Coordinates of C-alpha atoms in Angstrom, one line a residue:
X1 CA 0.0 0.0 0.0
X2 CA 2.7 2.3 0.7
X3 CA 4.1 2.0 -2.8
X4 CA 0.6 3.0 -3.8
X5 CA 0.7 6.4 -2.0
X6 CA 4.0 7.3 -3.2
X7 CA 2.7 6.4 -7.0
X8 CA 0.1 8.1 -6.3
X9 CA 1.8 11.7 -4.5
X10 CA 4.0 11.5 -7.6
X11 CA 1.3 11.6 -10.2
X12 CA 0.1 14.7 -8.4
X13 CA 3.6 16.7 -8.1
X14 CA 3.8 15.8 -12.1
X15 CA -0.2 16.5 -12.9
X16 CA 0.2 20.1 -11.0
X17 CA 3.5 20.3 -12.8
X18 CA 2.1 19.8 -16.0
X19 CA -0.5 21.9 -15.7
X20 CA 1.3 24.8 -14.3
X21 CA 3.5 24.8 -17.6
X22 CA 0.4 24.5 -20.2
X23 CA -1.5 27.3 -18.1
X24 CA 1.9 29.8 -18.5
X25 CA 1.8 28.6 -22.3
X26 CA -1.4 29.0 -22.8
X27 CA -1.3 32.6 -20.4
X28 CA 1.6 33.6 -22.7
X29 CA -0.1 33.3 -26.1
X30 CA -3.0 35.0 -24.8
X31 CA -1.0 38.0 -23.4
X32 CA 0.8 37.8 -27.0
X33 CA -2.3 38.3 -29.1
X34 CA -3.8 40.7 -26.4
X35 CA -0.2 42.7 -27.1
X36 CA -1.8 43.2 -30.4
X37 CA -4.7 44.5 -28.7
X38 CA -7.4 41.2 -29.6
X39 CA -8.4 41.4 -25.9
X40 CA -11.6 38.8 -26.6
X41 CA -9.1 36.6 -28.6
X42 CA -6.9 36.3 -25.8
X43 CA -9.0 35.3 -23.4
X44 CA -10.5 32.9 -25.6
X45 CA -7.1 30.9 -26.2
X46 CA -6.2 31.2 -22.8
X47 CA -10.0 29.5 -21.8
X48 CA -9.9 27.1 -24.6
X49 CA -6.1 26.4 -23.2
X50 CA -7.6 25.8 -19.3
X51 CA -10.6 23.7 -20.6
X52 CA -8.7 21.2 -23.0
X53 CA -6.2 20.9 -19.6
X54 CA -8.9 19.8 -17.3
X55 CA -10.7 17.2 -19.9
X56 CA -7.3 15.9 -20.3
X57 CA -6.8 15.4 -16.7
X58 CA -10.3 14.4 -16.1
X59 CA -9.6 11.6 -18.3
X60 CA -6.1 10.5 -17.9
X61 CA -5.2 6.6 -17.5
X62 CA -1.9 5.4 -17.1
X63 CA -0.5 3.4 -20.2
X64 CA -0.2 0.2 -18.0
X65 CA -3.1 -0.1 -15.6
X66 CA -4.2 -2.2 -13.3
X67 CA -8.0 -2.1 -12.2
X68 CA -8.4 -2.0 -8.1
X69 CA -12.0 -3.2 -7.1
X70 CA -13.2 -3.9 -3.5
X71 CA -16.1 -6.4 -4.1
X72 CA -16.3 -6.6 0.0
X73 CA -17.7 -2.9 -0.3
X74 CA -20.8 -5.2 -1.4
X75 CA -22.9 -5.0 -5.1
X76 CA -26.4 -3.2 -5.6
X77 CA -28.2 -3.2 -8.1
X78 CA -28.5 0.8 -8.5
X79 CA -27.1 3.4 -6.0
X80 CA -29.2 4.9 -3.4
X81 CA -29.3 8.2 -1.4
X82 CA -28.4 7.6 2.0
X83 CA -24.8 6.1 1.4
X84 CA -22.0 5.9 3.4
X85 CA -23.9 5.5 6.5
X86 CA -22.0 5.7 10.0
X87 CA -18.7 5.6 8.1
X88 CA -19.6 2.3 5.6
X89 CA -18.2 2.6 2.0
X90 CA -20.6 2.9 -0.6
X91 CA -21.7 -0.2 -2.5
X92 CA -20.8 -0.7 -5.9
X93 CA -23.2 -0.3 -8.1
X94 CA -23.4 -3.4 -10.5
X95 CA -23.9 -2.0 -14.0
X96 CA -21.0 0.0 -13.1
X97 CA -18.2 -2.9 -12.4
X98 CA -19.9 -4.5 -15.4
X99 CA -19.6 -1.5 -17.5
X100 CA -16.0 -0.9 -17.0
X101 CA -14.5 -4.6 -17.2
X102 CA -16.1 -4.4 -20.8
X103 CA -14.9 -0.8 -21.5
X104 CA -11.5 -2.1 -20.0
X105 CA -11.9 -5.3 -22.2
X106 CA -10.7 -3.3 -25.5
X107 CA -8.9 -1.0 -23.4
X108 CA -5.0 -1.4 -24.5
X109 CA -4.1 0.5 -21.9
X110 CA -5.4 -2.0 -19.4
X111 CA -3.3 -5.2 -18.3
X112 CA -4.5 -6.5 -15.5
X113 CA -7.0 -6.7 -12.8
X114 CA -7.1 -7.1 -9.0
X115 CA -10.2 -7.7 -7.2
X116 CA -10.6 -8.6 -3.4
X117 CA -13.6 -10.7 -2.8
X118 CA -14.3 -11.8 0.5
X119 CA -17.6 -12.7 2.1
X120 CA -20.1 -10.3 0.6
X121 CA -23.3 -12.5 -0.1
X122 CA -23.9 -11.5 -4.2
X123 CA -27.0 -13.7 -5.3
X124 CA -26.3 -16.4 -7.7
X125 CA -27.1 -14.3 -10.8
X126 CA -25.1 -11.2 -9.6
X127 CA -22.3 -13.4 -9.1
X128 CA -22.8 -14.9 -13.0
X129 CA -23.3 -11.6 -14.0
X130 CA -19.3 -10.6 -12.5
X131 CA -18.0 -13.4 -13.4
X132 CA -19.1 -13.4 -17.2
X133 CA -17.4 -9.7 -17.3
X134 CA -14.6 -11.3 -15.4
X135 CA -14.1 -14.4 -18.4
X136 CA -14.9 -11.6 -21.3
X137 CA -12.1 -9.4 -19.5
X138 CA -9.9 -12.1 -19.5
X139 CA -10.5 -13.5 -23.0
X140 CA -8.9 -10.3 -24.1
X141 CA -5.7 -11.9 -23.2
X142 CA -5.5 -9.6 -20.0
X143 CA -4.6 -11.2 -16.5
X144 CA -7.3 -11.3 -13.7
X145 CA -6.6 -12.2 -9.9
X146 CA -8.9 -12.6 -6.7
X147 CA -7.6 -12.0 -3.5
X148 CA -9.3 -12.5 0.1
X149 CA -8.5 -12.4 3.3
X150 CA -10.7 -15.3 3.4
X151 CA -13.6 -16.8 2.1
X152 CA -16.2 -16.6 4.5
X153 CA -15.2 -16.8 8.4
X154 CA -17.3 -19.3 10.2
X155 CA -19.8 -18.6 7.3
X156 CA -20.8 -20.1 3.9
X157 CA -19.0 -18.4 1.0
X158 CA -20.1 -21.1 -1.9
X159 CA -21.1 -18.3 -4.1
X160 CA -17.7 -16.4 -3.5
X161 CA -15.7 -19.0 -4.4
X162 CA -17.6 -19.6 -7.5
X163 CA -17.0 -16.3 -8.0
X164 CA -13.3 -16.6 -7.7
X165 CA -13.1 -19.6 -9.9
X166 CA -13.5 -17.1 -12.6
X167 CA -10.3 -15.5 -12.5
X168 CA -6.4 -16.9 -13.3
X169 CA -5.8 -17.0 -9.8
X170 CA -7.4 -17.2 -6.3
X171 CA -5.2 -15.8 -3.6
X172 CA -5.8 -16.4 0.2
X173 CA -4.3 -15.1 3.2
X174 CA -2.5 -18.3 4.8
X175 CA -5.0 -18.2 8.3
X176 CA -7.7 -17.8 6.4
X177 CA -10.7 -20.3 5.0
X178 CA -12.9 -21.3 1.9
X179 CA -16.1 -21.4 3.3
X180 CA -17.1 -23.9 0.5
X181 CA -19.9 -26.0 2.2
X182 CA -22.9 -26.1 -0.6
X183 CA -26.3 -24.9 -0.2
X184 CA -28.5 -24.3 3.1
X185 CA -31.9 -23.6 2.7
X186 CA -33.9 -22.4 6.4
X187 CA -36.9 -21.5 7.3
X188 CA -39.5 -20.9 10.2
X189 CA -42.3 -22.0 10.6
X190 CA -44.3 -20.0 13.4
X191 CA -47.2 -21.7 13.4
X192 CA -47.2 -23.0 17.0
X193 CA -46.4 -19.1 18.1
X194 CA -49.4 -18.0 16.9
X195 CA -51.3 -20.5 18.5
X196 CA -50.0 -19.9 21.3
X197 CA -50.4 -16.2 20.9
X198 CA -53.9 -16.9 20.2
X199 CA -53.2 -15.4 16.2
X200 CA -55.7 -17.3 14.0
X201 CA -54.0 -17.2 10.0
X202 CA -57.2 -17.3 7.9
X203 CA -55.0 -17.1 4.1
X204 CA -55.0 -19.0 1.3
X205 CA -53.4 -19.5 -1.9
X206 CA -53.3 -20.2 -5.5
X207 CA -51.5 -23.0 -5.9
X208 CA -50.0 -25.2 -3.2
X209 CA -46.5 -24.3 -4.5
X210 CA -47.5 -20.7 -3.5
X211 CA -45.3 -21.3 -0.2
X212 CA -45.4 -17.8 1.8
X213 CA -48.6 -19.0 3.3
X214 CA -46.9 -22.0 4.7
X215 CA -45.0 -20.4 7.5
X216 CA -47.8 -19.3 9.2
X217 CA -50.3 -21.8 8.6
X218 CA -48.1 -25.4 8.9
X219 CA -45.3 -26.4 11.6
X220 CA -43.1 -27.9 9.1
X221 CA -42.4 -27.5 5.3
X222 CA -45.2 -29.5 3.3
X223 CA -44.9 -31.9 0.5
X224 CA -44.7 -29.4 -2.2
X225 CA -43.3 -26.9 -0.5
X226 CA -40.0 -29.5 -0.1
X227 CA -40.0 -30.6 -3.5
X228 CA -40.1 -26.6 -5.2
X229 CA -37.6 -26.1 -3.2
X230 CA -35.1 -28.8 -3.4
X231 CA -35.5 -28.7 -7.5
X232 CA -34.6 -25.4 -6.6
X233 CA -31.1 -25.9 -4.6
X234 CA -30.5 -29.1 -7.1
X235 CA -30.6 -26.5 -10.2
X236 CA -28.5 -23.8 -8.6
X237 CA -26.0 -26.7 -7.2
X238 CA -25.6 -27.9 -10.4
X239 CA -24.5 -24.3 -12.2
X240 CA -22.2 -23.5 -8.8
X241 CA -20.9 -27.2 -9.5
X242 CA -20.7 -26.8 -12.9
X243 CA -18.6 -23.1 -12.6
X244 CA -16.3 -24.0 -10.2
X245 CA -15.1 -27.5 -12.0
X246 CA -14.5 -25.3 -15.4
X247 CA -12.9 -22.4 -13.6
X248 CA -10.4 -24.4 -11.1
X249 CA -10.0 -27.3 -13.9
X250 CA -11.4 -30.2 -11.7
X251 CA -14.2 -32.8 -12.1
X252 CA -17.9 -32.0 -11.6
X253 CA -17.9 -35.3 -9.2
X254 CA -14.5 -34.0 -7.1
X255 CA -16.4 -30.6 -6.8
X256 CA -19.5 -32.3 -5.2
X257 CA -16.9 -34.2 -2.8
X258 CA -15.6 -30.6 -2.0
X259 CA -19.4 -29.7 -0.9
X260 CA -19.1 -32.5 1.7
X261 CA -15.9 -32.3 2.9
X262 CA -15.9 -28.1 3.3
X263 CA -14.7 -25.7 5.3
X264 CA -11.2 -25.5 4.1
X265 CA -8.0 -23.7 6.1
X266 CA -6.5 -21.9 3.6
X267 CA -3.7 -24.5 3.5
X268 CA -6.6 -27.1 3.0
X269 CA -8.3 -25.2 0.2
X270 CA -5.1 -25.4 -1.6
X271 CA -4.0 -28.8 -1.6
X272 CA -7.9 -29.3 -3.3
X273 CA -7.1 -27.3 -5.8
X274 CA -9.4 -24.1 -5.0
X275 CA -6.4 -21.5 -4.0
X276 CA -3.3 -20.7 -6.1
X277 CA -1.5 -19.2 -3.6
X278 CA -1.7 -18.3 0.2
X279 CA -0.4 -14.4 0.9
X280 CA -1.1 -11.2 2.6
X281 CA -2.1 -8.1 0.9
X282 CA 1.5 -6.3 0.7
X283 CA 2.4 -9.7 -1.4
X284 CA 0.0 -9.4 -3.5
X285 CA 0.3 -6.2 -4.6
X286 CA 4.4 -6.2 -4.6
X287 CA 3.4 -9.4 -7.0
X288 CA 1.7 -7.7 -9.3
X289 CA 4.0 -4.5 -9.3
X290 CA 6.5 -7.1 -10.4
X291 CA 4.7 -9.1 -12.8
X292 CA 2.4 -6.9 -14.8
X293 CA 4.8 -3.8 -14.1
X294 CA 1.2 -2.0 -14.3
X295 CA -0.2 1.4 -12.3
X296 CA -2.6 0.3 -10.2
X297 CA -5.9 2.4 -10.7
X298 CA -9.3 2.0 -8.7
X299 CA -12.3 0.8 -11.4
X300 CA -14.7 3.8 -10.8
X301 CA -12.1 5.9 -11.5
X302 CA -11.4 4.3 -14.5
X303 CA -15.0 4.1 -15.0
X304 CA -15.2 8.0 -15.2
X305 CA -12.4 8.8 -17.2
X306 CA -12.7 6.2 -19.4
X307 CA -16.4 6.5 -19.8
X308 CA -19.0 4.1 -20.4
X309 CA -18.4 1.6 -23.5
X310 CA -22.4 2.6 -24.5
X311 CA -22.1 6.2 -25.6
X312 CA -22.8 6.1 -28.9
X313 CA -25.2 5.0 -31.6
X314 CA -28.9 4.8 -31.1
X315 CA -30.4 5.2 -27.5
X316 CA -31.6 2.4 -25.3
X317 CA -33.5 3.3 -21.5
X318 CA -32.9 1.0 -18.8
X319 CA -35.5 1.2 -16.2
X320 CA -34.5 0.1 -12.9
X321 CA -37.0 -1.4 -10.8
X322 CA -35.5 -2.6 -7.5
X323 CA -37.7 -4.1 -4.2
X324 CA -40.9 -5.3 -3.3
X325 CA -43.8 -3.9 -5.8
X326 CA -45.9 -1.6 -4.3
X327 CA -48.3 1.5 -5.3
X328 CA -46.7 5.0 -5.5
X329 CA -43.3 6.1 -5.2
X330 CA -39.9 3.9 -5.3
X331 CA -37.4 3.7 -2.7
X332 CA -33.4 3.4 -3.3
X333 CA -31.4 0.6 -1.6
X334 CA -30.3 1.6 1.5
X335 CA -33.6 2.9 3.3
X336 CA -34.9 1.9 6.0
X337 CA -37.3 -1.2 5.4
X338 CA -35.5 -2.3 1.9
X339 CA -35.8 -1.0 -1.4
X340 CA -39.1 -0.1 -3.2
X341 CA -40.6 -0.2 -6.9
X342 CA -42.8 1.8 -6.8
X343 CA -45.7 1.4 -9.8
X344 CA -45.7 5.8 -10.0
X345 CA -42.0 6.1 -10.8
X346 CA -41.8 3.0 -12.5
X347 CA -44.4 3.6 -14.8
X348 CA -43.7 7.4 -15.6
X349 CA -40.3 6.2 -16.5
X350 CA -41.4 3.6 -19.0
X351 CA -43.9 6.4 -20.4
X352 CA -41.3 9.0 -20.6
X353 CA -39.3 6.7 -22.5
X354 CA -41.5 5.4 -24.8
X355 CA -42.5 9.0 -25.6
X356 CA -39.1 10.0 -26.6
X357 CA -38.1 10.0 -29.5
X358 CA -34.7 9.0 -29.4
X359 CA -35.2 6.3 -27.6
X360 CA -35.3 3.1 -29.7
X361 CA -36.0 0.3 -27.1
X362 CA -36.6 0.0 -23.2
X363 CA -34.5 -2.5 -20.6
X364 CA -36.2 -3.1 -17.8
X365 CA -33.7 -4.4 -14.5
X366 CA -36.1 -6.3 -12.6
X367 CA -34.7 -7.5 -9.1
X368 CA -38.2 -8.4 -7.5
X369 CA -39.5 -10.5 -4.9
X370 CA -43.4 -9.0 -5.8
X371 CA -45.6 -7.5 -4.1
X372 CA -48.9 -5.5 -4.8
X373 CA -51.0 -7.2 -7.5
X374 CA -52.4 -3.6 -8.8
X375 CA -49.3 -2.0 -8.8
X376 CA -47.6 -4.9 -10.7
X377 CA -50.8 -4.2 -12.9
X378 CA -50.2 -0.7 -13.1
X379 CA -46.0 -1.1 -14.5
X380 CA -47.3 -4.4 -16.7
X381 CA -49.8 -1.7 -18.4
X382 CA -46.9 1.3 -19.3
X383 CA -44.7 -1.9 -20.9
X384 CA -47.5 -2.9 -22.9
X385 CA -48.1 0.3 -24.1
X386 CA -44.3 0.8 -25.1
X387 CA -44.6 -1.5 -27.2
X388 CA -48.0 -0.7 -28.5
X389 CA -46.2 2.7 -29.3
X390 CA -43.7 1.3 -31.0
X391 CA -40.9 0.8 -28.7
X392 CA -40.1 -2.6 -27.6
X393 CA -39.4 -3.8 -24.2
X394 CA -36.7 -6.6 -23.3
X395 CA -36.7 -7.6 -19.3
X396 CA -33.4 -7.9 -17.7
X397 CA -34.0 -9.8 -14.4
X398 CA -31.3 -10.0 -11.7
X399 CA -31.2 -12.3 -8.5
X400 CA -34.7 -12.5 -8.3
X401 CA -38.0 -11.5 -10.5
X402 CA -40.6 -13.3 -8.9
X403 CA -44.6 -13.3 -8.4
X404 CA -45.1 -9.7 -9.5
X405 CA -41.4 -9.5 -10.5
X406 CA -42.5 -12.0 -13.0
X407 CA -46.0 -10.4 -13.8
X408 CA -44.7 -6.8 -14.7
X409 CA -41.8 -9.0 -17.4
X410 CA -44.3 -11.5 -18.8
X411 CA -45.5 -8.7 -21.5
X412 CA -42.1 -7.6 -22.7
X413 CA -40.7 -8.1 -26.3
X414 CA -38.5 -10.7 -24.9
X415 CA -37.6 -11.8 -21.4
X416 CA -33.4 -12.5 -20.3
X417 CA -32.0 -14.2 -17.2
X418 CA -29.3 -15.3 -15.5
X419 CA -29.4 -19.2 -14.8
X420 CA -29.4 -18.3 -11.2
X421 CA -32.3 -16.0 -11.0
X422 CA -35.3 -17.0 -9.2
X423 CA -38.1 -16.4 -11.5
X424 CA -42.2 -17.7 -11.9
X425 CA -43.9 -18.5 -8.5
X426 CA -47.2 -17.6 -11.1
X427 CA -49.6 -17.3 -8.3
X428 CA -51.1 -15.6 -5.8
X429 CA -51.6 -15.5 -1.6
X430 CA -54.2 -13.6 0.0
X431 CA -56.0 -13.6 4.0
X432 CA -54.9 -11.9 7.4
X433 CA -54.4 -11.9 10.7
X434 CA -56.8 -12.4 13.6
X435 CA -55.8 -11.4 16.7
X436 CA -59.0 -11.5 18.8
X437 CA -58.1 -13.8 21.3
X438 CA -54.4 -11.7 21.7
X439 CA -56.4 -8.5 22.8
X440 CA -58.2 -11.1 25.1
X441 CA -55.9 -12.4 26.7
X442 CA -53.9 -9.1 27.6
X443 CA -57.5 -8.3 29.0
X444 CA -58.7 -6.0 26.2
X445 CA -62.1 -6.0 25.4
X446 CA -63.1 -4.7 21.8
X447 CA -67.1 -3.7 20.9
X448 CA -68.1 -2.9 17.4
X449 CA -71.0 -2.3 15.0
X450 CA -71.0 -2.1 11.9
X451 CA -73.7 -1.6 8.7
X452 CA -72.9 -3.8 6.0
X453 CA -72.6 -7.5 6.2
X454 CA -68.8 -7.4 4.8
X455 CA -68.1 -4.3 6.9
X456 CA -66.0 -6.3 9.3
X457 CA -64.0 -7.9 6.3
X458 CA -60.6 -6.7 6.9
X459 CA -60.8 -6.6 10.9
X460 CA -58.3 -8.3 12.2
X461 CA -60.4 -8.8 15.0
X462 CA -63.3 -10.5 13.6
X463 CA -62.7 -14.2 11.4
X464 CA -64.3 -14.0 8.1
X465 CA -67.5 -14.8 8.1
X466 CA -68.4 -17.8 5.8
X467 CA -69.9 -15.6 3.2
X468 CA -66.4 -13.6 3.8
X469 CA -64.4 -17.1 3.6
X470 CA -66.5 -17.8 0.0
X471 CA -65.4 -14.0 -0.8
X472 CA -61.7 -14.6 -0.1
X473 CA -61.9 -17.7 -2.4
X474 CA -63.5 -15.6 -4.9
X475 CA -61.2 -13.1 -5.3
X476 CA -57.9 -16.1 -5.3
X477 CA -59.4 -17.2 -7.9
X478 CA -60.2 -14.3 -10.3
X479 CA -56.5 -12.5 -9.5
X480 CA -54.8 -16.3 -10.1
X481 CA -56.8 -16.8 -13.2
X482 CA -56.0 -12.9 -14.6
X483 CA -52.4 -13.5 -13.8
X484 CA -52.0 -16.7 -16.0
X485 CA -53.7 -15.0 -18.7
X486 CA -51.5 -12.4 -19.0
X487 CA -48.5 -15.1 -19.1
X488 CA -50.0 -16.9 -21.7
X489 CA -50.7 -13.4 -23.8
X490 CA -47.6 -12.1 -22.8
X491 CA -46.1 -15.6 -23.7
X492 CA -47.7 -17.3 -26.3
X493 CA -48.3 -20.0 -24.5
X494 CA -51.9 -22.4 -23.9
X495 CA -53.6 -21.8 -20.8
X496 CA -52.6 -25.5 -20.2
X497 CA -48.9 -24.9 -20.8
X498 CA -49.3 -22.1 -18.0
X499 CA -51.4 -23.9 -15.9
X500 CA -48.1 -26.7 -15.7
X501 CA -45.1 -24.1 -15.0
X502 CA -47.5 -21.9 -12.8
X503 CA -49.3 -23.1 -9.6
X504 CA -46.8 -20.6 -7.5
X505 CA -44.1 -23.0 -8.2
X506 CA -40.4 -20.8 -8.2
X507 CA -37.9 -21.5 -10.8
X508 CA -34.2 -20.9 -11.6
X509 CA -33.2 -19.2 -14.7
X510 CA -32.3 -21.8 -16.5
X511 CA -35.2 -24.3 -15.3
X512 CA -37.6 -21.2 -16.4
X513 CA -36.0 -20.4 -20.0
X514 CA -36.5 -24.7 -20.6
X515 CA -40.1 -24.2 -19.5
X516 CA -40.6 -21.1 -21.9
X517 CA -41.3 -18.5 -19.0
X518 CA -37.7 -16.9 -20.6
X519 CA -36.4 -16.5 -23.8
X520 CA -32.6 -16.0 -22.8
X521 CA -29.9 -16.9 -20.4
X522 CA -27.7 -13.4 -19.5
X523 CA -27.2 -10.9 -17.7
X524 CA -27.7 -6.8 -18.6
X525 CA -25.2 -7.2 -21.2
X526 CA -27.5 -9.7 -23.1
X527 CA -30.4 -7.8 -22.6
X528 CA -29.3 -4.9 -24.0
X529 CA -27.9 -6.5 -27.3
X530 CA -31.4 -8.6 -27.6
X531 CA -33.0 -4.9 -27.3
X532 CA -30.6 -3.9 -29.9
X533 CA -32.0 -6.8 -31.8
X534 CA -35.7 -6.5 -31.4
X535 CA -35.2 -2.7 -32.5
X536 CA -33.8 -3.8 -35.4
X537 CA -30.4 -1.7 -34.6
X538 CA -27.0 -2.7 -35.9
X539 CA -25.4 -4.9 -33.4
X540 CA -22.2 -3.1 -33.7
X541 CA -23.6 0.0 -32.8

């Protein structure tokens, strides 16, 4: 690091240096022509002087770089507002990594790259997202290494170290672990704390694969619930299993045995064949002073002085929408209670850019668990009507695009994930809470009236009546039925076809794009050359 300072203090001393010298150049032709009495000239060179300085500097790279990145900082999926909080570094923002390794791809001034990982809990698809910029950086010819301190510390870092298999060498840090153990899935079930609280869970479903019910109706997972998701785990095992063996050059079956056997010392990790080397930091970085002789230089600022790789041509929109779905505005990451989509942002920004007209075609980043069925309603509308207004609309779906994440994508032009994402669970849960017999027993007591029959519907102090009960089912019904027909619209699929991949069930990526719920496997980068596509623009624009 301290090598990095002094590089650094000296590219200063020379940048002042140099920009000293071109501002007494530039002051000195200025004072020459205003000798001559061409005051406005003057001043003009000697502005035109000071502006071409500061682009230059703004945008300087050093002829043998080496990109920093810090994945430990953590990965978002856009940036939010409230960021750094109580001294925290800002999360990167994952279009941006992305954005540079492919800029720095066909960069010639780029040589290498050095990326810490850590323990930072990506999601599947994120981490396939990285590492396919990682491989495309790398197919360049250019050198790639991951470092950690360790990989995961008494905690599960499978992802990380699939993550790391990507790259020409894994570095670890000789006390520390691989925290490659496979896949945990855990869940509560607090059914037998509500009875005892006296909470009575009158909800329902559409179908019996719609689990989110299940915690707080059942004391253990049910039949179906189980079998979703194990197929689940068994389809993301295989891709982790699958990553890793290419990446590390072992055998799918020796990876598996790795699952079993896992954690690793860092000493144990290597003798399998999962770490290169075991070092600390200051080797690492004396290594690659030595080795790729390159400037070390941090990727966002690379990022900004480089600039994007997608600045010219025709335009594209990406639409972010990030967070449980609900109605009205959108929250960043970073807030207080999660991130939001919010169907009023979401759906002004899909109108906005289908009214341009120099937008050609729409991405829209889903990263959704669901949420409100009229708000999914209302963003599913504004796609539609791109498209209707000539604009077409390719989804981009990131770790998760589920229940309404699914419903706002099923009407796009076409639909891309990662294998990894966790897509479908085409259904629908509806009920509440009642709590009478809580208020009871803390020796409350609640009177009413009421004028309606169904004016005690939402009470969470009164059970549904059975004309209520009838009601619930009535309205699981109609919003299940309306939601498979806009799959099988949005689709093209029978109502039988949907009817077999929907029933709430939850599906990988790649399970989803056999089943026909997606027409591609990618990440942002795909999307946005399938938009290209759709829009009928040159793919080498």
């Amino acid at each position: 690091m301290g090598f990095l300072f002094r590089y650094r203090g000296l590219l200063r001393f020379l940048g002042v240096a140099a920009l000293v010298l071109l501002v007494l150049v530039g002051v000195a032709i200025g004072l020459s022509v205003l000798s001559r009495g061409w005051v406005a000239a003057g001043l003009a060179v000697v502005a035109l002087v000071l502006l071409w300085l500061g682009r230059r500097a703004a945008r300087w790279v050093p002829r043998r770089t080496v990109l920093e990145l810090d994945l430990e900082r953590g990965v978002v999926e856009r940036a939010g507002r409230s960021w750094p909080r109580g001294g925290e570094q800002k999360p990167l923002v994952l279009r941006d990594v992305v954005d540079a390794l492919r800029r720095a791809t066909g960069d010639r001034r780029v040589v290498g790259l050095l990326v810490r990982i850590g323990a930072f809990a990506p999601g599947l698809a994120v981490a396939q997202e990285l590492r396919d910029a990682v491989l495309a950086f790398r197919a360049s010819g250019k050198r790639a290494a991951a470092w950690a301190e360790t990989l995961g510390e008494g905690q599960s870092a499978t992802v990380e170290m699939y993550l790391a298999s990507a790259f020409d060498e894994v570095i670890v840090q000789p006390t520390g672990e691989v925290g490659l153990t496979g896949m945990l899935v855990e869940q509560p079930f607090a059914r037998e704390t509500l009875d005892k609280l006296g909470v009575d869970p009158q909800i329902d479903h559409r179908r019996e694969y719609k689990t989110a019910k299940y915690m707080f109706t059942e004391r253990s997972m049910p039949e179906p619930h189980r079998e979703s998701v194990q197929a689940l785990m068994n389809s993301q095992v295989e891709q982790l299993v699958g990553g890793i063996a290419e990446g590390r050059g072992l055998e799918p079956g020796g990876v598996r045995d790795l699952f079993d056997r896992g954690p690793f010392t860092a000493r144990e990790a290597k003798e399998a064949g999962l770490v290169d080397e075991l070092a600390y930091r200051d080797e690492v970085y004396d290594a690659v002073a030595t080795t790729l002789k390159g400037k070390l230089l941090n990727l966002e600022v690379y990022l900004r002085r480089a600039r994007r790789p997608h600045r010219k041509g025709a335009t594209i929109a990406l639409v972010h929408g990030t967070g449980a779905i609900v109605r009205g505005k959108s929250r960043p990451p970073g807030m207080p209670g999660g991130a939001r989509m919010g169907s009023d942002d979401v759906a002004a920004a899909l109108r906005k850019a289908a009214k341009s007209k120099r937008v050609k075609a729409i991405v829209l980043r889903v990263d959704s668990p669901g949420g409100s069925a009229v708000a999914s309603d209302v963003i599913l509308r504004e796609v539609k009507r791109a498209r209707e207004q000539g604009t077409p609309v390719v989804v981009s779906m990131g770790n998760v695009a589920a229940s309404g994440g699914y419903y706002v994508a099923c009407g796009a032009d076409e639909i891309v994930a990662d294998e990894g994402t966790i897509t479908g669970s085409i259904g629908v849960v509806y009920g509440k809470f009642v709590v009478r017999e809580v208020w009871k027993r803390l020796g409350v007591a609640w009177d009413s009236l009421q004028v309606g029959d169904n004016a005690d519907f939402w009470s969470g102090r009164h059970a549904f009546s059975e004309a209520g009960w009838q009601k619930t089912q009535a309205l699981l019904d109609e919003v299940y039925a309306d939601f498979k027909g806009r799959v099988a619209e949005g689709r093209g699929l029978s109502a039988e076809a949907v009817e077999a991949v929907a029933r709430g069930r939850v599906w990988t990526g790649a399970q989803a794009h056999e089943r026909g719920l997606v027409d591609r496997l990618g990440g942002l980068e795909v999307a946005l050359e399938r938009a290209k596509a759709v829009a009928g623009i040159d793919a080498a624009a």
